[in-house]
mmCIF file of C-alpha atoms in Angstrom:
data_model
loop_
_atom_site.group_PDB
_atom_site.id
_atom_site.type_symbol
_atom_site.label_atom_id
_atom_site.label_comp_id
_atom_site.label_asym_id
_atom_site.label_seq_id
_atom_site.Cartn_x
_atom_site.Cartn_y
_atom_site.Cartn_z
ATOM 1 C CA UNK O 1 53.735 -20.192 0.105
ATOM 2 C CA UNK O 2 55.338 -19.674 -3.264
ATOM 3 C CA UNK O 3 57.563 -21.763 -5.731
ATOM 4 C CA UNK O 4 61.179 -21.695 -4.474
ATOM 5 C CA UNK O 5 63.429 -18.792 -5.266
ATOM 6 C CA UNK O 6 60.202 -16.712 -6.755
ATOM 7 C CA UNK O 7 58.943 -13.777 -4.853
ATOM 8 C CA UNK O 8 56.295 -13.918 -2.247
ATOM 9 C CA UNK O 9 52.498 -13.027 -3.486
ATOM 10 C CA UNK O 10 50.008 -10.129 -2.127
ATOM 11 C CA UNK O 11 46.830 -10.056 -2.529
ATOM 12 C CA UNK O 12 45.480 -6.182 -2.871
ATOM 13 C CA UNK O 13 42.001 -5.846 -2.775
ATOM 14 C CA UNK O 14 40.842 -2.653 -4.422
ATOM 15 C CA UNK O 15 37.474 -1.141 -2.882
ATOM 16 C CA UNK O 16 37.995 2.528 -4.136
ATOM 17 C CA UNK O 17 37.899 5.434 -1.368
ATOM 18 C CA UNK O 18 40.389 8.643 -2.000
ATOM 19 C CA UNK O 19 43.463 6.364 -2.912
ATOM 20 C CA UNK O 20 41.600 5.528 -5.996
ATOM 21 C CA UNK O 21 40.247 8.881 -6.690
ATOM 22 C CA UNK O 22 40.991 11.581 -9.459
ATOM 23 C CA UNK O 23 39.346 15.149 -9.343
ATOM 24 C CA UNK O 24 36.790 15.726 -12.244
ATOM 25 C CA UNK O 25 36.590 19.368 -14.076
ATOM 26 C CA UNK O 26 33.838 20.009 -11.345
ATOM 27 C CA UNK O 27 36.385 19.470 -8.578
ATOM 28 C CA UNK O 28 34.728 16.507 -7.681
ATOM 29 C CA UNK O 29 36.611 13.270 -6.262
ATOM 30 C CA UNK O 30 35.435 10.051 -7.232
ATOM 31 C CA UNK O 31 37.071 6.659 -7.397
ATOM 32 C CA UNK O 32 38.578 6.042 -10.697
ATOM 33 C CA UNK O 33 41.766 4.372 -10.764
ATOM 34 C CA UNK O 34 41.475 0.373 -10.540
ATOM 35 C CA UNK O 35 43.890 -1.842 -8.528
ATOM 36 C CA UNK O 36 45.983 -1.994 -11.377
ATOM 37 C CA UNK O 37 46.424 1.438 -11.909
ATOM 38 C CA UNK O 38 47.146 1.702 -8.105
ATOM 39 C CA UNK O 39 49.842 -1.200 -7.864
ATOM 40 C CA UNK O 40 51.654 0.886 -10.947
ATOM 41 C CA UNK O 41 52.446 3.705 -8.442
ATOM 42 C CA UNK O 42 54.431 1.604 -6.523
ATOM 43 C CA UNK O 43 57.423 1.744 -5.630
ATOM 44 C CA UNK O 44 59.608 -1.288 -6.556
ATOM 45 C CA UNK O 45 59.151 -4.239 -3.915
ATOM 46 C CA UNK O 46 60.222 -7.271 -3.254
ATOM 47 C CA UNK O 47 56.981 -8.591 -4.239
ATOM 48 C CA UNK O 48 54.575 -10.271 -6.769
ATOM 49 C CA UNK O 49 51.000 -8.195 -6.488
ATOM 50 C CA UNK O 50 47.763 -9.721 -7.354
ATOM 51 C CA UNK O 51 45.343 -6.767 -7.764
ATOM 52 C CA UNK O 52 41.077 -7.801 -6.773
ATOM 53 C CA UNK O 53 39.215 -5.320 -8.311
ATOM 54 C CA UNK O 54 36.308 -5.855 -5.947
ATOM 55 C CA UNK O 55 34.202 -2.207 -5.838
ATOM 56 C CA UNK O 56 34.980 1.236 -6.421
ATOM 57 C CA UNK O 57 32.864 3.360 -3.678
ATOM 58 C CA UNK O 58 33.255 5.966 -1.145
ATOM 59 C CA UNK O 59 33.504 4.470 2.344
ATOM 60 C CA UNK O 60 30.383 6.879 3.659
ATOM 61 C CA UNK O 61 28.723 5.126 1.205
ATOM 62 C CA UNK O 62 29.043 1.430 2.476
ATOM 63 C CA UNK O 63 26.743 -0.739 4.056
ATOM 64 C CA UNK O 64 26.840 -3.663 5.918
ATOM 65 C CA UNK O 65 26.370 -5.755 3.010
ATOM 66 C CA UNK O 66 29.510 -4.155 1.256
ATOM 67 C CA UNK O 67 31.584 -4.478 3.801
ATOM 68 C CA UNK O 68 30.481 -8.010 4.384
ATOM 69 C CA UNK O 69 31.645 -8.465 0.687
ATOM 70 C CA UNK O 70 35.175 -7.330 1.450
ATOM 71 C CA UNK O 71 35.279 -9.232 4.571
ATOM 72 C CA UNK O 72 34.244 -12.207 2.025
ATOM 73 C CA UNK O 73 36.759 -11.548 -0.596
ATOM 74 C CA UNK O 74 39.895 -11.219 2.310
ATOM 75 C CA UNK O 75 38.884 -14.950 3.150
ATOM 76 C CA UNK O 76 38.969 -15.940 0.146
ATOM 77 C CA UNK O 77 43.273 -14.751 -0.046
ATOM 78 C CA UNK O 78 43.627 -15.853 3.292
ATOM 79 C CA UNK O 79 42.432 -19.316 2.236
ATOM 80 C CA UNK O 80 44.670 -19.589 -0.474
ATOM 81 C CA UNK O 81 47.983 -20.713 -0.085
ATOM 82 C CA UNK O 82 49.818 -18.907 -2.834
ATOM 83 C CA UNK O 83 48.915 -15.794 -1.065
ATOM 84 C CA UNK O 84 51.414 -14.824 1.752
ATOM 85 C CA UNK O 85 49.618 -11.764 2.694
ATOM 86 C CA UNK O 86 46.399 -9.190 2.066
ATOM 87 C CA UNK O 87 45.870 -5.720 1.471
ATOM 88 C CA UNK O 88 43.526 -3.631 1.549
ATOM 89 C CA UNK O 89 42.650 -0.313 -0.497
ATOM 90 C CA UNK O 90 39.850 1.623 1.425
ATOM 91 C CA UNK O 91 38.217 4.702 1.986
ATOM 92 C CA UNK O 92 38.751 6.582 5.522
ATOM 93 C CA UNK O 93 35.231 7.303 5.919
ATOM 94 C CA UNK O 94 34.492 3.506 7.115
ATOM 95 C CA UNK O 95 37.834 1.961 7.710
ATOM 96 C CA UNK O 96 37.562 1.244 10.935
ATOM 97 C CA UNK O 97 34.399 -0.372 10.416
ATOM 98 C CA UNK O 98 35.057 -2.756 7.465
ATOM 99 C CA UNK O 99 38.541 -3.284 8.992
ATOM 100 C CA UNK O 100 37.018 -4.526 12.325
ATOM 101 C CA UNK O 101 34.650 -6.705 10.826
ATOM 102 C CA UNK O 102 37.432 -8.451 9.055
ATOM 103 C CA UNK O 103 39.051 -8.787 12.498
ATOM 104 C CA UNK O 104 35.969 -10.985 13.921
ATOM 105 C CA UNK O 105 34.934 -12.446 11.290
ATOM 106 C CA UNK O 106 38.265 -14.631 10.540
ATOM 107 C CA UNK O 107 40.883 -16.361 11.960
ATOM 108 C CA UNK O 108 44.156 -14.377 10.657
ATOM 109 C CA UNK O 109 46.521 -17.066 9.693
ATOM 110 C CA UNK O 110 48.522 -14.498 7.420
ATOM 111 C CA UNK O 111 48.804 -10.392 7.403
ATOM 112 C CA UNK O 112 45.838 -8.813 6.498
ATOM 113 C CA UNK O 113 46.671 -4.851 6.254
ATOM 114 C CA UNK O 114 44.163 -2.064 5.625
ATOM 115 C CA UNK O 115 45.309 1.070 3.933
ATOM 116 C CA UNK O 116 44.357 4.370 1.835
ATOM 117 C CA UNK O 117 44.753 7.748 1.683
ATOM 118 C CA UNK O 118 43.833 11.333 2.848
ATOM 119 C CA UNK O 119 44.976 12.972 -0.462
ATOM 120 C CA UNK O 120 43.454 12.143 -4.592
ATOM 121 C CA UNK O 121 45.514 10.308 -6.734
ATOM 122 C CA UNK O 122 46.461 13.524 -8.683
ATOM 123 C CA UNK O 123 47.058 15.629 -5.517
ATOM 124 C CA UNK O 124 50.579 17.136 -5.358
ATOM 125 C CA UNK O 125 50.944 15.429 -1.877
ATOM 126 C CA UNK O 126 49.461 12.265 -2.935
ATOM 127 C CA UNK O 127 49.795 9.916 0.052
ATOM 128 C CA UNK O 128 48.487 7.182 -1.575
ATOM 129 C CA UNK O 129 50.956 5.399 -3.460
ATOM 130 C CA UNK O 130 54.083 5.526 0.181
ATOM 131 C CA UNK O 131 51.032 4.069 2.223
ATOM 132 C CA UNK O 132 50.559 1.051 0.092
ATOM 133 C CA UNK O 133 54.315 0.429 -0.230
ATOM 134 C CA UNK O 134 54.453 0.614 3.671
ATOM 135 C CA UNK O 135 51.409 -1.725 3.718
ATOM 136 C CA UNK O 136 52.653 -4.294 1.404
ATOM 137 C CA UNK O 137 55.836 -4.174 2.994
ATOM 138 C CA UNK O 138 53.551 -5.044 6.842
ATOM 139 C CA UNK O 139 51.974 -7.634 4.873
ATOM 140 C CA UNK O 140 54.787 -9.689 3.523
ATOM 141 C CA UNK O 141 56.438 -10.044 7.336
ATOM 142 C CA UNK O 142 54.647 -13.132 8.739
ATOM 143 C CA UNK O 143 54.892 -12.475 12.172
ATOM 144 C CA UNK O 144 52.299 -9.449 11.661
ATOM 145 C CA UNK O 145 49.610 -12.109 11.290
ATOM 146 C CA UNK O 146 49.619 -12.368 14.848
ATOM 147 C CA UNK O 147 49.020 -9.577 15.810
ATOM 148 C CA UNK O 148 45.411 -9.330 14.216
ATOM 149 C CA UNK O 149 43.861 -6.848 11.173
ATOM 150 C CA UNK O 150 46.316 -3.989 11.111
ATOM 151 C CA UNK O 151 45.892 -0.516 9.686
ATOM 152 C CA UNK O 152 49.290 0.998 7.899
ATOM 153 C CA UNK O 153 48.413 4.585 6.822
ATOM 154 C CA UNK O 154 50.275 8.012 7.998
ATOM 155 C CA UNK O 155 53.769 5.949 8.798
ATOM 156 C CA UNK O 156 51.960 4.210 11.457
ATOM 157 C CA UNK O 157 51.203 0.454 11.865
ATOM 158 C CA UNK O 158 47.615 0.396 14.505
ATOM 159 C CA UNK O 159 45.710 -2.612 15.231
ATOM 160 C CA UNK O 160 42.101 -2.985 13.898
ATOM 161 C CA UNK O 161 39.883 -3.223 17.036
ATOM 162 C CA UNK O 162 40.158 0.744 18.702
ATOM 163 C CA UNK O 163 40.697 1.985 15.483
ATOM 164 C CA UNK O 164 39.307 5.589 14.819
ATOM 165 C CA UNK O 165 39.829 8.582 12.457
ATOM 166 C CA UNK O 166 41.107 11.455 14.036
ATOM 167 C CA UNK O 167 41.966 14.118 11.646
ATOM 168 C CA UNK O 168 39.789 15.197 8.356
ATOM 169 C CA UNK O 169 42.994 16.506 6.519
ATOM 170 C CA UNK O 170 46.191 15.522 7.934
ATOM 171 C CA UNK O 171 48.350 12.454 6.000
ATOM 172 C CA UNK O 172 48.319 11.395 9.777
ATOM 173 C CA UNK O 173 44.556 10.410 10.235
ATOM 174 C CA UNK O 174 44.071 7.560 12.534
ATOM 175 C CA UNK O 175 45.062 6.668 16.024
ATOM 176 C CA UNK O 176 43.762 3.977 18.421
ATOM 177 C CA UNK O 177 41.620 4.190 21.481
ATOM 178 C CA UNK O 178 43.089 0.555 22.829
ATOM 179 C CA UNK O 179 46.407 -0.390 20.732
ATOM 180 C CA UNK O 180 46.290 -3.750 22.165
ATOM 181 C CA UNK O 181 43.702 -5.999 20.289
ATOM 182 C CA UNK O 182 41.547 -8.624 22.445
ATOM 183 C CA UNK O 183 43.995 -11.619 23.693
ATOM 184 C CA UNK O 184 40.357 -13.692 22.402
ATOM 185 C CA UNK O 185 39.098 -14.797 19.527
ATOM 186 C CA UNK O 186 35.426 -14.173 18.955
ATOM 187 C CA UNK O 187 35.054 -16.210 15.884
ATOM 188 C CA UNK O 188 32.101 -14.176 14.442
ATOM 189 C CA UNK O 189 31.789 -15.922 11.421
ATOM 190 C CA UNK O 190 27.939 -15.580 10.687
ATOM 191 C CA UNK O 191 27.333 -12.615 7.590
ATOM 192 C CA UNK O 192 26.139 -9.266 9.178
ATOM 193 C CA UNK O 193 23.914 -8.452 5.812
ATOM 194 C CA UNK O 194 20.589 -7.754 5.928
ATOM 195 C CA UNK O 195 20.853 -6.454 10.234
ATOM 196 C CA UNK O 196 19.872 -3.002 11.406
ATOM 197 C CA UNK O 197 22.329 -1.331 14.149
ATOM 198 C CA UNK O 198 21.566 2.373 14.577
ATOM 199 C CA UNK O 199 23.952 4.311 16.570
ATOM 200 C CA UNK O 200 22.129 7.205 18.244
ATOM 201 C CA UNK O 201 23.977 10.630 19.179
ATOM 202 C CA UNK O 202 23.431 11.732 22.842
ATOM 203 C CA UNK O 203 23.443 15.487 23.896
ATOM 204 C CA UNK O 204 23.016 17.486 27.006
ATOM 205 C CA UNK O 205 19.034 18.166 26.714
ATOM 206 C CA UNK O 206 18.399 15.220 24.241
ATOM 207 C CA UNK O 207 15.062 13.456 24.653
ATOM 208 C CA UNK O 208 14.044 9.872 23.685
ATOM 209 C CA UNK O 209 13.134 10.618 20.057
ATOM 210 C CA UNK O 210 15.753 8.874 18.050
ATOM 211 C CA UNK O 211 15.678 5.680 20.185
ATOM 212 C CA UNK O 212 11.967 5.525 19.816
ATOM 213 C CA UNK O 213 12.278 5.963 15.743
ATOM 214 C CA UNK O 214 14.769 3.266 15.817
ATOM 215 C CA UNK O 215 12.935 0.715 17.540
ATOM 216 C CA UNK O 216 10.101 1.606 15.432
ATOM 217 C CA UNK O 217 11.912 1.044 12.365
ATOM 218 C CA UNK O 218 12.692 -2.610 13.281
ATOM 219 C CA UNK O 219 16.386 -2.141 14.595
ATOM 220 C CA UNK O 220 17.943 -4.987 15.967
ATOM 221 C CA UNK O 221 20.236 -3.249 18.105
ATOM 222 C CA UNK O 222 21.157 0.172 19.146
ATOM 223 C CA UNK O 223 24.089 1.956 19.959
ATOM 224 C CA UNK O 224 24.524 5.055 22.110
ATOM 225 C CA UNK O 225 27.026 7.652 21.300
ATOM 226 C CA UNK O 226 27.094 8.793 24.729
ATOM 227 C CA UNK O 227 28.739 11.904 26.858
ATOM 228 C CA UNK O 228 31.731 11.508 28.393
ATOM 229 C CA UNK O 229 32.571 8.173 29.863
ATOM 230 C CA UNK O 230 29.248 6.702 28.675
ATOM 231 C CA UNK O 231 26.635 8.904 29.975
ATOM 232 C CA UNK O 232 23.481 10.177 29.405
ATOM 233 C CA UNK O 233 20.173 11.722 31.161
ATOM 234 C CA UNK O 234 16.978 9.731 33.523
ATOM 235 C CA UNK O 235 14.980 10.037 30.075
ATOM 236 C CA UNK O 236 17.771 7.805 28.122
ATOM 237 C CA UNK O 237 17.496 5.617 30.670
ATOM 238 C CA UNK O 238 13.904 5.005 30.673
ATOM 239 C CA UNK O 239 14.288 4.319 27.159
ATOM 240 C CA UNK O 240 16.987 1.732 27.388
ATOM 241 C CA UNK O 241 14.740 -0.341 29.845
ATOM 242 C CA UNK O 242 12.182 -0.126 27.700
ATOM 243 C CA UNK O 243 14.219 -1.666 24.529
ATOM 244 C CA UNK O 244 15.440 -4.593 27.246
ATOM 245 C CA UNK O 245 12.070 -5.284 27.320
ATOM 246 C CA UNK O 246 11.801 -5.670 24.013
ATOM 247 C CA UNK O 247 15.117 -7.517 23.483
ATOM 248 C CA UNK O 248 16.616 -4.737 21.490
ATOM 249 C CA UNK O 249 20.339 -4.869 22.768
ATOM 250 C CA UNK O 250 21.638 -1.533 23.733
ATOM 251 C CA UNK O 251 25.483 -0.801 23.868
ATOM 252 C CA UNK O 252 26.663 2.533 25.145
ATOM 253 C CA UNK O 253 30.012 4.061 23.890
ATOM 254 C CA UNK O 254 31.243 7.892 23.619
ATOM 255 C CA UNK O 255 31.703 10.586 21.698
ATOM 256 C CA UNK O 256 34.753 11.221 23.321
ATOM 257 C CA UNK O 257 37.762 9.436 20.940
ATOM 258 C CA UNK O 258 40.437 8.520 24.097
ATOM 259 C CA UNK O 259 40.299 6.475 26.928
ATOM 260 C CA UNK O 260 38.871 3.350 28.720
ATOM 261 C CA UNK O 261 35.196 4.228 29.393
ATOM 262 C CA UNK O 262 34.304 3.303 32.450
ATOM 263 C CA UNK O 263 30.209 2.942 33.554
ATOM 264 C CA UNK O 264 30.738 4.717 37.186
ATOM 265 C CA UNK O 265 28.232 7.638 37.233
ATOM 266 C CA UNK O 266 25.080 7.806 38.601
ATOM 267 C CA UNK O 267 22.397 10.547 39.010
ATOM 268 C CA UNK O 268 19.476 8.751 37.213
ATOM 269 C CA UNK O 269 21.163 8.833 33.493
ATOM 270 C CA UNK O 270 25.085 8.450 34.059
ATOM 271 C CA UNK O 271 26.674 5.141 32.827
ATOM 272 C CA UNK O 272 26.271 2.748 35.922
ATOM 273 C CA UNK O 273 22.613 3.761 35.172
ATOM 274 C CA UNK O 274 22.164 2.778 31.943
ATOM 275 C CA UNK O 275 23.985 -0.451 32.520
ATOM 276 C CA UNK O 276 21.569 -1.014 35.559
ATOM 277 C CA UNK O 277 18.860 -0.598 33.457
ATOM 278 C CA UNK O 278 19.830 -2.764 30.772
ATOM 279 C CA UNK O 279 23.070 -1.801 28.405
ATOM 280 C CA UNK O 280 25.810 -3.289 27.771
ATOM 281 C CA UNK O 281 28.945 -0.998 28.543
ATOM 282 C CA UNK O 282 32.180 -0.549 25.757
ATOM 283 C CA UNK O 283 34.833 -0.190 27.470
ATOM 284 C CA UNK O 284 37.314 0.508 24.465
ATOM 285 C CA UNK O 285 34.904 0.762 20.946
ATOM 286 C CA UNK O 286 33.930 3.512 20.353
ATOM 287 C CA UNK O 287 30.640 4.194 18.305
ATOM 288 C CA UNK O 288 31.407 2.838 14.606
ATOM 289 C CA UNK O 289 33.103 0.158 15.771
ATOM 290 C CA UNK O 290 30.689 -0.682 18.599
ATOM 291 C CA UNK O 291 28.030 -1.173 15.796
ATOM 292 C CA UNK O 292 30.390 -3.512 13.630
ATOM 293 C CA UNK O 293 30.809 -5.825 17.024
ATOM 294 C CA UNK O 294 27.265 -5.678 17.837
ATOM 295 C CA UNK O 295 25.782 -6.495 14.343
ATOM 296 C CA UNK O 296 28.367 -9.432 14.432
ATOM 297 C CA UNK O 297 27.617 -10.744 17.630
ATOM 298 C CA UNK O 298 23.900 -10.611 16.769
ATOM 299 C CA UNK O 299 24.325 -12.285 13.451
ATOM 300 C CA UNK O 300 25.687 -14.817 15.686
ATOM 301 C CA UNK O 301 23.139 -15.045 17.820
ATOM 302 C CA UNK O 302 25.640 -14.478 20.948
ATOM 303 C CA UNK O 303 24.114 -14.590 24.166
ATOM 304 C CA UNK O 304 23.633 -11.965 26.411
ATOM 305 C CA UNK O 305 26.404 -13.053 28.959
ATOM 306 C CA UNK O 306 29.093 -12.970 25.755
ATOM 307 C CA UNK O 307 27.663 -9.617 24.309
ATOM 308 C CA UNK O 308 28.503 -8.234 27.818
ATOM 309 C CA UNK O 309 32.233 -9.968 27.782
ATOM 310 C CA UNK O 310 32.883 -9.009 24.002
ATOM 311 C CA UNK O 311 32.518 -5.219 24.979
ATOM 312 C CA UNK O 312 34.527 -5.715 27.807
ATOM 313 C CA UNK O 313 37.127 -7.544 26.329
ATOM 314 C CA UNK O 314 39.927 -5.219 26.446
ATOM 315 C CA UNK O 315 39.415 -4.048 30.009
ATOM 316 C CA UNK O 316 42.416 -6.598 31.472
ATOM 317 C CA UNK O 317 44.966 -5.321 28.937
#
């Protein structure tokens, strides 16, 4: 993938987040530091670096059409063949979102590796600058392409789809619900821009409010942040028939971070409920990642039998 004897090529796409951030006099952190400036914190490698300045935003402030643009710009390394593998620089916030996305939206024929960091720039315990060397170093062994979208951060090396933050302030930040990814490929190539997925917190007492205001405001699908394994209350319920009806998909995840989720209570609102009464159950994603596969497979215009076998997916692993 590059002229004999000369090093191998990464691609690192810059997108800002906290690795390219620099306190202000206000205390403030805000990206500043381009992919350039980034790369020249590294440690020596083995390694010629291409640096794609593509954005420089927060990750809480990214919408679908931005992280459809990164998505974009990794297929654009992946499909060139002086590139032997991709990283990229991101913001915690939304990582396992935009990382995710790039997981269904291409076939990964090389290592694409997500990184970034917990700590500024100019933070005494930067941890920017050893979690890029770590990622570059994933990204340069080809047999990581197999083994889908990966996330290097913290000293740990965790597959895309079950992806989740854990921890607002430790170097350590993300674990994975499921760290085996899908044996499938759901080639969900079709742009997400321009859909509305709302995910909608459930709490003991909660009442159909937000699911009404959602449908009102035109969403094309919904996603439950449910109790425990996936459950809710006989109002919730009601509610989710009612956006069947209207061919509003409905997928129900947790707001608990570990574990398969399992759709096995009843009472009027529990999870085998809701699925009875029209939902489709996540078995692994949990709620910011559930969005990301629902927007895609809508984009798509998947059918309800695969919507129901995409959320299922990692159930036989």
């Amino acid at each position: 993938m590059s002229g004999q004897g000369e090093a191998p090529l990464v691609a690192v796409i810059a997108t800002g987040g906290t690795i390219a951030s620099r306190r202000g006099i206000d205390g403030v952190s805000t990206p500043s530091l381009s992919g350039e400036d980034l790369l020249a914190l590294v440690p020596q490698i083995s390694a010629r670096l291409k640096p794609v300045d593509l954005m420089a935003k927060d990750s809480s402030s990214l919408t679908l059409a931005d992280m459809q643009r990164i998505s974009d710009a990794v297929g654009v390394e992946l499909g060139d063949p002086t590139v032997a593998g991709v990283v990229v620089l991101h913001g915690t916030d939304a990582m396992e979102e935009s990382s995710l996305l790039v997981h269904l939206q291409h076939a990964i024929t090389k290592p694409v590796v997500f990184t970034g960091a917990q700590f500024t720039a100019d933070h005494p315990d930067a941890d920017g600058p050893s979690n890029l060397a770590r990622a570059i170093e994933i990204a340069l062994d080809q047999t990581n392409a197999e083994r889908g979208v990966l996330l290097s951060f913290g000293g740990r090396c965790l597959p895309a789809w079950g992806l989740y933050k854990l921890s607002a302030d430790s170097a350590d930040a993300f674990r994975s619900a499921r760290p085996v990814a899908p044996a499938a490929t759901l080639n969900l190539a079709a742009p997400v821009a321009g859909l509305r997925v709302d995910i909608v917190a459930i709490y003991p007492g909660c009442d159909v409010a937000h699911i009404e205001a959602s449908l009102q405001a035109g969403a094309d699908g919904i996603v439950l942040a449910a109790l425990g394994s996936g459950n809710a209350n006989p109002g919730i319920a009601v509610a989710v028939k009612r956006c069947a009806e209207r061919r509003v998909p409905v997928v129900v995840s947790s707001r608990v971070p570990e574990g398969l989720l399992v759709a096995s209570y009843g009472g009027g609102g529990g999870g085998h409920d809701l699925v009875a009464a029209g939902a489709v159950h996540s078995s692994t994603l949990r709620p910011g990642q559930a969005r990301i596969l629902l927007a895609a497979l809508l984009a798509n215009k998947s059918p309800a039998e695969t919507i129901v076998s995409a959320f299922g997916e990692s159930l036989s692993h």
